[in-house]
PDB file of C-alpha atoms in Angstrom:
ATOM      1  CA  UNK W   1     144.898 -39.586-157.449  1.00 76.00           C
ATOM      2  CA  UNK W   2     145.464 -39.917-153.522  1.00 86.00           C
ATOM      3  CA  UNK W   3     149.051 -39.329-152.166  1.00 87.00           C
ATOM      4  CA  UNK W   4     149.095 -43.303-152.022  1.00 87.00           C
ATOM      5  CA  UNK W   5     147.877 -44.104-155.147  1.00 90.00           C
ATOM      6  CA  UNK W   6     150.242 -41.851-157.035  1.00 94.00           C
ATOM      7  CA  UNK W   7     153.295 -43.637-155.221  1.00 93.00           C
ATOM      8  CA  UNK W   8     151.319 -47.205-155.697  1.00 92.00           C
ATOM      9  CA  UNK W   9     151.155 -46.116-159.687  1.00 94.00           C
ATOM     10  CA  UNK W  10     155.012 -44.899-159.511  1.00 95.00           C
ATOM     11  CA  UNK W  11     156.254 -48.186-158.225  1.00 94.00           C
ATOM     12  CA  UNK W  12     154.120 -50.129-160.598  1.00 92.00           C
ATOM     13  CA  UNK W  13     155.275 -48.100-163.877  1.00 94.00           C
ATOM     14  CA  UNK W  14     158.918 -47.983-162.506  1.00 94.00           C
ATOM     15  CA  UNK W  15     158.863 -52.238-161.617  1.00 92.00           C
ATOM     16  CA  UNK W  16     157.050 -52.823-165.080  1.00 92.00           C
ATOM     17  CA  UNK W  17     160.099 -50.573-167.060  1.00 93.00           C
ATOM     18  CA  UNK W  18     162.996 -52.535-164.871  1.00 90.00           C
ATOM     19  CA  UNK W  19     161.129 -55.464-165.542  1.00 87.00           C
ATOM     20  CA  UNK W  20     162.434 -55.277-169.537  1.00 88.00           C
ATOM     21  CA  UNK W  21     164.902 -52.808-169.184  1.00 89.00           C
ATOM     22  CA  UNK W  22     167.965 -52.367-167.489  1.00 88.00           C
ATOM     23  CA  UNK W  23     168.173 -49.884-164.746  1.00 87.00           C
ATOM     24  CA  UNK W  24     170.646 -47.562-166.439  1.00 87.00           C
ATOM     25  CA  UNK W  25     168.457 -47.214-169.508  1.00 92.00           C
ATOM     26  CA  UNK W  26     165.058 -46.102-168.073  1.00 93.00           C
ATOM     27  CA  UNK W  27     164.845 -42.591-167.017  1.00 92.00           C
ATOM     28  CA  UNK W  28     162.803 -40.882-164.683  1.00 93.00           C
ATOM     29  CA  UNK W  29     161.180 -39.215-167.430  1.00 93.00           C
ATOM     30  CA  UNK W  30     160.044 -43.029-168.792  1.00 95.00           C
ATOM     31  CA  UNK W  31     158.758 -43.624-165.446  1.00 95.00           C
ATOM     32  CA  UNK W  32     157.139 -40.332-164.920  1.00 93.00           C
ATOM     33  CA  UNK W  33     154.973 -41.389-168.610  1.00 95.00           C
ATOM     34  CA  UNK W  34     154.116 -44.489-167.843  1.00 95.00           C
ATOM     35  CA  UNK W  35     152.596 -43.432-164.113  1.00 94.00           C
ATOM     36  CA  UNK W  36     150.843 -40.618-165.602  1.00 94.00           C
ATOM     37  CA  UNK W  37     152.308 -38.188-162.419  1.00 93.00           C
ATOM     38  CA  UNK W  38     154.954 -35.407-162.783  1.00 92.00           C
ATOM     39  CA  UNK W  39     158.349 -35.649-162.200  1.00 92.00           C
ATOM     40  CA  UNK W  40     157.900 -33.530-158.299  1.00 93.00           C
ATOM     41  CA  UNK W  41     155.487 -36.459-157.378  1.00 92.00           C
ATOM     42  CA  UNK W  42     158.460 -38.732-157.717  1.00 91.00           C
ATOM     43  CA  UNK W  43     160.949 -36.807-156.128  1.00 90.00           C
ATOM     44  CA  UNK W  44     158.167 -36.181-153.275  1.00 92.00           C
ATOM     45  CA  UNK W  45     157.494 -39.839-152.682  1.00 93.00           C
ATOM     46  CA  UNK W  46     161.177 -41.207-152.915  1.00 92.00           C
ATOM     47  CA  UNK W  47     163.711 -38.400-153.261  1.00 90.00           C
ATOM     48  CA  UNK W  48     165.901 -39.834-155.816  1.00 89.00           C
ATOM     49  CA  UNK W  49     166.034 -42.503-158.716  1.00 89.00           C
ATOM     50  CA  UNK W  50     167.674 -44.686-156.926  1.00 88.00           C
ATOM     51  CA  UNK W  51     165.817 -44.289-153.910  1.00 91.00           C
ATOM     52  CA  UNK W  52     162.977 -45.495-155.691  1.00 92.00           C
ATOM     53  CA  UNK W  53     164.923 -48.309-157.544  1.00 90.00           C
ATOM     54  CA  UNK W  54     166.056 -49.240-153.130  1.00 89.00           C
ATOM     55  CA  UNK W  55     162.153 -48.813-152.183  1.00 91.00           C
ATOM     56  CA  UNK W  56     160.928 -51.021-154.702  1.00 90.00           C
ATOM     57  CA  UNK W  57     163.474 -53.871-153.863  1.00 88.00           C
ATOM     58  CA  UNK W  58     162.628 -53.739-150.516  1.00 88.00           C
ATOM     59  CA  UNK W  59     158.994 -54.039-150.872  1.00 89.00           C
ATOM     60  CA  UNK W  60     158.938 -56.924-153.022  1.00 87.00           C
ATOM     61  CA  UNK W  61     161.667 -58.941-151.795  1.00 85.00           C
ATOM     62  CA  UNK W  62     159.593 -58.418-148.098  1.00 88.00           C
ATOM     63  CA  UNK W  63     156.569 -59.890-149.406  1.00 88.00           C
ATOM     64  CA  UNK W  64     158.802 -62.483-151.557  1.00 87.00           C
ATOM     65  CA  UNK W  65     160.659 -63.834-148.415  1.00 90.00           C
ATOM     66  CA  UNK W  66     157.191 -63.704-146.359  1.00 93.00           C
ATOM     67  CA  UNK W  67     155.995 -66.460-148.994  1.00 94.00           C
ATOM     68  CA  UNK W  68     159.132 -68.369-148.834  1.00 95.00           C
ATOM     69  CA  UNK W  69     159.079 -68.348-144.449  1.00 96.00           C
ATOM     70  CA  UNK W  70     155.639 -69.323-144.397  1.00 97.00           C
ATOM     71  CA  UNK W  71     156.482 -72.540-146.666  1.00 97.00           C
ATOM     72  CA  UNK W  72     159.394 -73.057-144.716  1.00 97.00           C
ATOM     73  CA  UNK W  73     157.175 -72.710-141.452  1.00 97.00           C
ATOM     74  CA  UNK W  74     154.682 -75.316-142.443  1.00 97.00           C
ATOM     75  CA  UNK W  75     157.783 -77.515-143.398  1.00 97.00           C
ATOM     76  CA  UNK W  76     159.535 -77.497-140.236  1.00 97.00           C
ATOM     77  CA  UNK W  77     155.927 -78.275-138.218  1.00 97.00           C
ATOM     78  CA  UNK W  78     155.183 -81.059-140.298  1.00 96.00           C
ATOM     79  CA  UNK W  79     158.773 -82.103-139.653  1.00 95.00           C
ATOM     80  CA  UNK W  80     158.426 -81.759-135.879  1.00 94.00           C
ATOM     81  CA  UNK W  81     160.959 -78.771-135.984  1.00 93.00           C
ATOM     82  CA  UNK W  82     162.930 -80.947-138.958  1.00 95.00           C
ATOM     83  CA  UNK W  83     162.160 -79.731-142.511  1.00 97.00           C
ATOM     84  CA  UNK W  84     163.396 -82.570-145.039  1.00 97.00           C
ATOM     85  CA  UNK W  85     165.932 -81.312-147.578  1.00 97.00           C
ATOM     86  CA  UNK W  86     163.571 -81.604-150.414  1.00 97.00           C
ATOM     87  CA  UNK W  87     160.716 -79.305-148.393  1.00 98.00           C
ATOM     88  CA  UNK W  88     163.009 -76.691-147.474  1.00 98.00           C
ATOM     89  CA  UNK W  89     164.251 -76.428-150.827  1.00 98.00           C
ATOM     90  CA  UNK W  90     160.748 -76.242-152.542  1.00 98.00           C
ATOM     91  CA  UNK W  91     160.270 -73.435-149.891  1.00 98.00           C
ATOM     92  CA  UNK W  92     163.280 -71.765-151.138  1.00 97.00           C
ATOM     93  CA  UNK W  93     162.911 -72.185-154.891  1.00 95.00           C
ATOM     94  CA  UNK W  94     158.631 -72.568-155.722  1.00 95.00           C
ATOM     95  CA  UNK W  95     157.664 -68.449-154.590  1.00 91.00           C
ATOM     96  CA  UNK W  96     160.400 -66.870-156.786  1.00 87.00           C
ATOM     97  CA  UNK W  97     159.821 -69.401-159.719  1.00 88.00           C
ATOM     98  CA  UNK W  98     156.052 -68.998-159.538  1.00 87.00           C
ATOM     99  CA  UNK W  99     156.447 -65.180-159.292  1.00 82.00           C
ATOM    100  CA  UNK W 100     158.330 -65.327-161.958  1.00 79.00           C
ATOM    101  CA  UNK W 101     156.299 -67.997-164.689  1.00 77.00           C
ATOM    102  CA  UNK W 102     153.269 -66.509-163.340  1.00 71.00           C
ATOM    103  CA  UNK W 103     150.539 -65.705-165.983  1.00 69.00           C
ATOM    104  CA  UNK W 104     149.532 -62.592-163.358  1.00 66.00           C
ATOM    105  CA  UNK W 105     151.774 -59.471-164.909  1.00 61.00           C
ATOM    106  CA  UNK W 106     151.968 -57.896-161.862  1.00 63.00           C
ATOM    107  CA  UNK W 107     153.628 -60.988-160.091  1.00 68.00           C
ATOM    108  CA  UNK W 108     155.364 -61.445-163.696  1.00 73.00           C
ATOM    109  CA  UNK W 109     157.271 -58.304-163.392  1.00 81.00           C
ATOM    110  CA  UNK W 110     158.114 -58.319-159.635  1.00 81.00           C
ATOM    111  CA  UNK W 111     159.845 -61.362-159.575  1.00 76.00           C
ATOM    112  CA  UNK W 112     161.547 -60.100-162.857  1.00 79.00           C
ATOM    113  CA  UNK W 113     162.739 -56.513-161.564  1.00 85.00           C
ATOM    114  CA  UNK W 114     163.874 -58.685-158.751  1.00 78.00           C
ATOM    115  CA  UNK W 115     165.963 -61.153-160.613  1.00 75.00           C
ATOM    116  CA  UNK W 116     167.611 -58.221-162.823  1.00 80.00           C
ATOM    117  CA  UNK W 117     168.038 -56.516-159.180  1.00 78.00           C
ATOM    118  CA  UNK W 118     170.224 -59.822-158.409  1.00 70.00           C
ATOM    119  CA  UNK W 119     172.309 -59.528-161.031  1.00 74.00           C
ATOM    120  CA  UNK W 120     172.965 -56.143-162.488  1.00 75.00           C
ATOM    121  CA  UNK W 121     173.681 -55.366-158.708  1.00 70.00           C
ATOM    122  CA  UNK W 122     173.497 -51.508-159.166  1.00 78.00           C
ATOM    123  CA  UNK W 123     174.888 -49.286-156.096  1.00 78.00           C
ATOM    124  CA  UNK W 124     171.562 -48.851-154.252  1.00 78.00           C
ATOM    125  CA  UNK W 125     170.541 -52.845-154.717  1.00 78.00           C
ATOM    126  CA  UNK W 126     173.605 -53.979-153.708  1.00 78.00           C
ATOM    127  CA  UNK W 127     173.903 -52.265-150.256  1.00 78.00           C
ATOM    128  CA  UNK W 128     170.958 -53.573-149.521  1.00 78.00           C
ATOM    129  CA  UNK W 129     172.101 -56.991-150.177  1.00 72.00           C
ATOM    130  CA  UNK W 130     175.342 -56.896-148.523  1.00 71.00           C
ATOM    131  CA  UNK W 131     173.333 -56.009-145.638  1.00 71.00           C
ATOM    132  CA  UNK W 132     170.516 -58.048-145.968  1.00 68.00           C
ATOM    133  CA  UNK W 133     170.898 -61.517-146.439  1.00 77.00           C
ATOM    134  CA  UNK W 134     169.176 -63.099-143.045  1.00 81.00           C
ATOM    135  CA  UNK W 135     166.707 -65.124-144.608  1.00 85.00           C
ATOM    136  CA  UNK W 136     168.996 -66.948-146.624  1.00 91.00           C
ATOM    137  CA  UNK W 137     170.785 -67.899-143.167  1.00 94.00           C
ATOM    138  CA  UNK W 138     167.102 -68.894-142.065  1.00 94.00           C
ATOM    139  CA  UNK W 139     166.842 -71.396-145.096  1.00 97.00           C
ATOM    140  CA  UNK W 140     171.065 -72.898-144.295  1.00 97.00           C
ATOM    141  CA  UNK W 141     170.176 -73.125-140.566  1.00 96.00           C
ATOM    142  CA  UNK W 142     166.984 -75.024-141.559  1.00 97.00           C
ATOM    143  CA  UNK W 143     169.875 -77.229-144.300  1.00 97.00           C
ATOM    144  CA  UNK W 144     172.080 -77.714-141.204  1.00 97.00           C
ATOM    145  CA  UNK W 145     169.453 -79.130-138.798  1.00 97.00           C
ATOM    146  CA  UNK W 146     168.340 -81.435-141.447  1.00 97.00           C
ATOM    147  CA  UNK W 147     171.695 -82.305-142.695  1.00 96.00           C
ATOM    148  CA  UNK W 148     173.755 -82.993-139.063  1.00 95.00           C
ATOM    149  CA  UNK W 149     176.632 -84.810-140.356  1.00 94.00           C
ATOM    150  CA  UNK W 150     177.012 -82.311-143.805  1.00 94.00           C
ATOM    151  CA  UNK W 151     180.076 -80.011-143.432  1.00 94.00           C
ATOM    152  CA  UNK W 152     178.805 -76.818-143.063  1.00 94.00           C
ATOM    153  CA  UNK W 153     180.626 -75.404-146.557  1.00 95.00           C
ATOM    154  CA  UNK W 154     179.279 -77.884-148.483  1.00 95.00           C
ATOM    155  CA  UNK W 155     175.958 -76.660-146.454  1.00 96.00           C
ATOM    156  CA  UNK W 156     176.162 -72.778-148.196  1.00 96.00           C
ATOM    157  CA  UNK W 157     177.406 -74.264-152.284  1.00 96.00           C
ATOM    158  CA  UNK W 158     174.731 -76.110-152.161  1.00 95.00           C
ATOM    159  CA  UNK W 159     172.421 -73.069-150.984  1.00 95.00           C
ATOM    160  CA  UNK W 160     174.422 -70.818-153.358  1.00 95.00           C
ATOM    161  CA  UNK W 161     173.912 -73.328-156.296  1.00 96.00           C
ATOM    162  CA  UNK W 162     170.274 -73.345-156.057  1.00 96.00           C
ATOM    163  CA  UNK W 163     169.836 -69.388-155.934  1.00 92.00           C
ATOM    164  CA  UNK W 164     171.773 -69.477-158.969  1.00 92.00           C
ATOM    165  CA  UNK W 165     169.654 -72.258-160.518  1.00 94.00           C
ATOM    166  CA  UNK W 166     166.282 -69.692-159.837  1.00 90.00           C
ATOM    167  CA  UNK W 167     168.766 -66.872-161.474  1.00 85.00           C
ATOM    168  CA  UNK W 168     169.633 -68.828-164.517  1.00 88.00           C
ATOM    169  CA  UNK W 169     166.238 -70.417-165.146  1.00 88.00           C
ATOM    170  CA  UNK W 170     164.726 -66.641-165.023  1.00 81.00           C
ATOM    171  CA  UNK W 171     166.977 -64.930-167.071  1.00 77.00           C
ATOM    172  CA  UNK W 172     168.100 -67.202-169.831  1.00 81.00           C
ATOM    173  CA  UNK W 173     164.870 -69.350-170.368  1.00 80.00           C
ATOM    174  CA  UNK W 174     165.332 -68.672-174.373  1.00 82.00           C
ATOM    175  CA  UNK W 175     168.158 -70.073-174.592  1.00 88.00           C
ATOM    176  CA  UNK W 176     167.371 -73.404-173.029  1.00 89.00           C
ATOM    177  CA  UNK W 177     164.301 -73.360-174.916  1.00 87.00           C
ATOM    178  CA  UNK W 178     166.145 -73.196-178.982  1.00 91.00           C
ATOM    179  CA  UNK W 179     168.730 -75.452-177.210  1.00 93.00           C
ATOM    180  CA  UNK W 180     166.751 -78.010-176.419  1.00 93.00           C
ATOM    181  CA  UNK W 181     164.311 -77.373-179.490  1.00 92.00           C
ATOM    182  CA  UNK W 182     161.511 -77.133-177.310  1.00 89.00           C
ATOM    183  CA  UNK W 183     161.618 -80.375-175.533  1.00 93.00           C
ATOM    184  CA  UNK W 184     161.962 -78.315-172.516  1.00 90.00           C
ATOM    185  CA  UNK W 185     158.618 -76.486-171.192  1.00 87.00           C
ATOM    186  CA  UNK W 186     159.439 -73.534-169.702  1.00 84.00           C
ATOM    187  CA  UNK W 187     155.527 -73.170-169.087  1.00 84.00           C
ATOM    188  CA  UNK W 188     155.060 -76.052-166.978  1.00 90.00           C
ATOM    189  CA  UNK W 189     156.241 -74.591-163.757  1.00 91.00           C
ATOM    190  CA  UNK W 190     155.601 -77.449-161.478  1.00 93.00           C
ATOM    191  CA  UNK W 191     158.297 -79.462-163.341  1.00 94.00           C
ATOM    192  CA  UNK W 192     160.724 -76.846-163.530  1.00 94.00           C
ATOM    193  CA  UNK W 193     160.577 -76.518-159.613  1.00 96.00           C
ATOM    194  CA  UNK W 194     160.704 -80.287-159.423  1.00 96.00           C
ATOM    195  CA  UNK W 195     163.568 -80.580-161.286  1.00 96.00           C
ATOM    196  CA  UNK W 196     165.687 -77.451-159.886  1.00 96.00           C
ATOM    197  CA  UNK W 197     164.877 -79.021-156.131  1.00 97.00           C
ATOM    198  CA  UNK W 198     165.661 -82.742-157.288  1.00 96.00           C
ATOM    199  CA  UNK W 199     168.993 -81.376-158.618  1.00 96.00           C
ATOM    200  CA  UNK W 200     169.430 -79.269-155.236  1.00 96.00           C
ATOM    201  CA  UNK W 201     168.580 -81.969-153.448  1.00 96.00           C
ATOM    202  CA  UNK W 202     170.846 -84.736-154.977  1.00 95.00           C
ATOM    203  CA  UNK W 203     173.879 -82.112-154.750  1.00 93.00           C
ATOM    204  CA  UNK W 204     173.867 -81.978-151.186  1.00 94.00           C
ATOM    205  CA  UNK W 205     172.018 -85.764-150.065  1.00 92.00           C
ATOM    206  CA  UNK W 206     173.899 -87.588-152.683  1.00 80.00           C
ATOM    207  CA  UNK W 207     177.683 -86.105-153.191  1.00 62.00           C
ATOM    208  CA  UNK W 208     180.507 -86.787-150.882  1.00 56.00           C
ATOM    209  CA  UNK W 209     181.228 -83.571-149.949  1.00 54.00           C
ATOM    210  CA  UNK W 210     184.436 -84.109-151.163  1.00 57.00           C
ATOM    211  CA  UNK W 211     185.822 -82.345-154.914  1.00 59.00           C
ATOM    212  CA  UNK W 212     187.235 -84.220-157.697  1.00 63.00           C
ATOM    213  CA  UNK W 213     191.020 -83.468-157.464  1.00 67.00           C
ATOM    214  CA  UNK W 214     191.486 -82.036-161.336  1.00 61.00           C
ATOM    215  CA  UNK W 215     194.191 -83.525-163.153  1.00 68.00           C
ATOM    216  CA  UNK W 216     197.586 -82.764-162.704  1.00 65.00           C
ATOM    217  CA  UNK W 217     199.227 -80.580-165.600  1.00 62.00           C
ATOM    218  CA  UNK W 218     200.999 -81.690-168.438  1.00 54.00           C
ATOM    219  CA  UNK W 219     204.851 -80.763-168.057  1.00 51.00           C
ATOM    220  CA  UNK W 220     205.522 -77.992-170.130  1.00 54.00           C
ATOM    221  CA  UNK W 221     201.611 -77.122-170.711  1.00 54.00           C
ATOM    222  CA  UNK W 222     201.293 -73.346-171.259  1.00 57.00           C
ATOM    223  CA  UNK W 223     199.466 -71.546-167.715  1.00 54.00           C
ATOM    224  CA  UNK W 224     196.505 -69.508-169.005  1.00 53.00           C
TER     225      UNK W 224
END
């Protein structure tokens, strides 16, 4: 193999093991196996496990956030430099969610290293996303032009709440599926995106803004 096709081969066997493991189990020894390279070619290309583990983040969430601009792009021209809500939410939401449901493996297992990235949050991932976290300000900027007259907290919830809608869809999809005893298709991908950006949507178009107060204690109810 070429120089590049033994670090292409490295960050495919390393992003297929993270894909179904967690980042503490696999060892560099799995990864080493399932690239078919030696253990110097790793430490040549990237230096360090976790190295590797920050390389491969960075790669995919690049191309990830590339998909999710351009949507956004086309939005906001359609728009007249205005994205609707529901359009710049379907930008956020449809590349990870197709990534992820995607019958391609490859895709498959990208969007799922990158979900497990988001929340095991290992050293090396999460410096990176302390630091990086512009295009989500591209996507609430986008939320605040559309939404002039939301307060701008209620602006990043409802941001946060769909991120964690694409997080909990991803991760725990078996759990929905015996809970709901199948009613829920977790294969038709086109409805789950509807749904997540409907709910989005209605969360920031359709509330006040303003919490429920939560009831005042009983007197002389135990605190936790």
């Amino acid at each position: 193999m070429s120089s590049d096709q033994t670090k292409t081969a490295i960050l495919t066997a390393a992003e297929m093991l993270w894909a179904e493991r967690s980042f503490g189990e696999v060892t560099m020894r799995d990864i080493v196996a399932a690239a078919g390279v030696n253990l110097a070619a790793v430490n040549y290309h990237f230096g360090s496990k976790d190295e590797l583990l920050a390389d491969l983040f960075v790669s995919r969430t690049t191309v990830l956030n590339r998909e999710r601009f351009a949507e956004l792009k086309a939005a906001e021209l359609e728009g007249g430099g205005r994205a609707s809500v529901e359009a710049i939410l379907r930008a956020l939401v449809s590349p990870p969610l197709r990534w992820c449901l995607s019958p391609d493996q490859q895709r498959s297992a990208a969007a799922r290293f990158m979900t497990r990235a988001s929340v095991e949050t290992v050293p090396p991932i999460k410096k990176i996303v302390d630091r990086e976290f512009r295009h989500l300000q591209r996507f609430a900027t986008a939320l605040r032009i559309a939404l002039p007259h939301r307060d701008e907290v209620d602006i990043y919830w409802g941001l946060h709440f769909a991120l964690a809608m694409i997080r909990q869809t991803v991760t725990d999809s078996e759990r929905l599926k015996k809970l709901s005893g199948g009613l829920c298709d977790l294969n038709d991908v086109d409805d789950i995106i509807r749904r997540i950006v409907s709910t989005a949507h209605d969360a920031l178009v359709g509330g006040t803004g303003v919490p429920t107060p939560l009831p005042a204690r009983a007197s002389g109810a135990r605190k936790p």
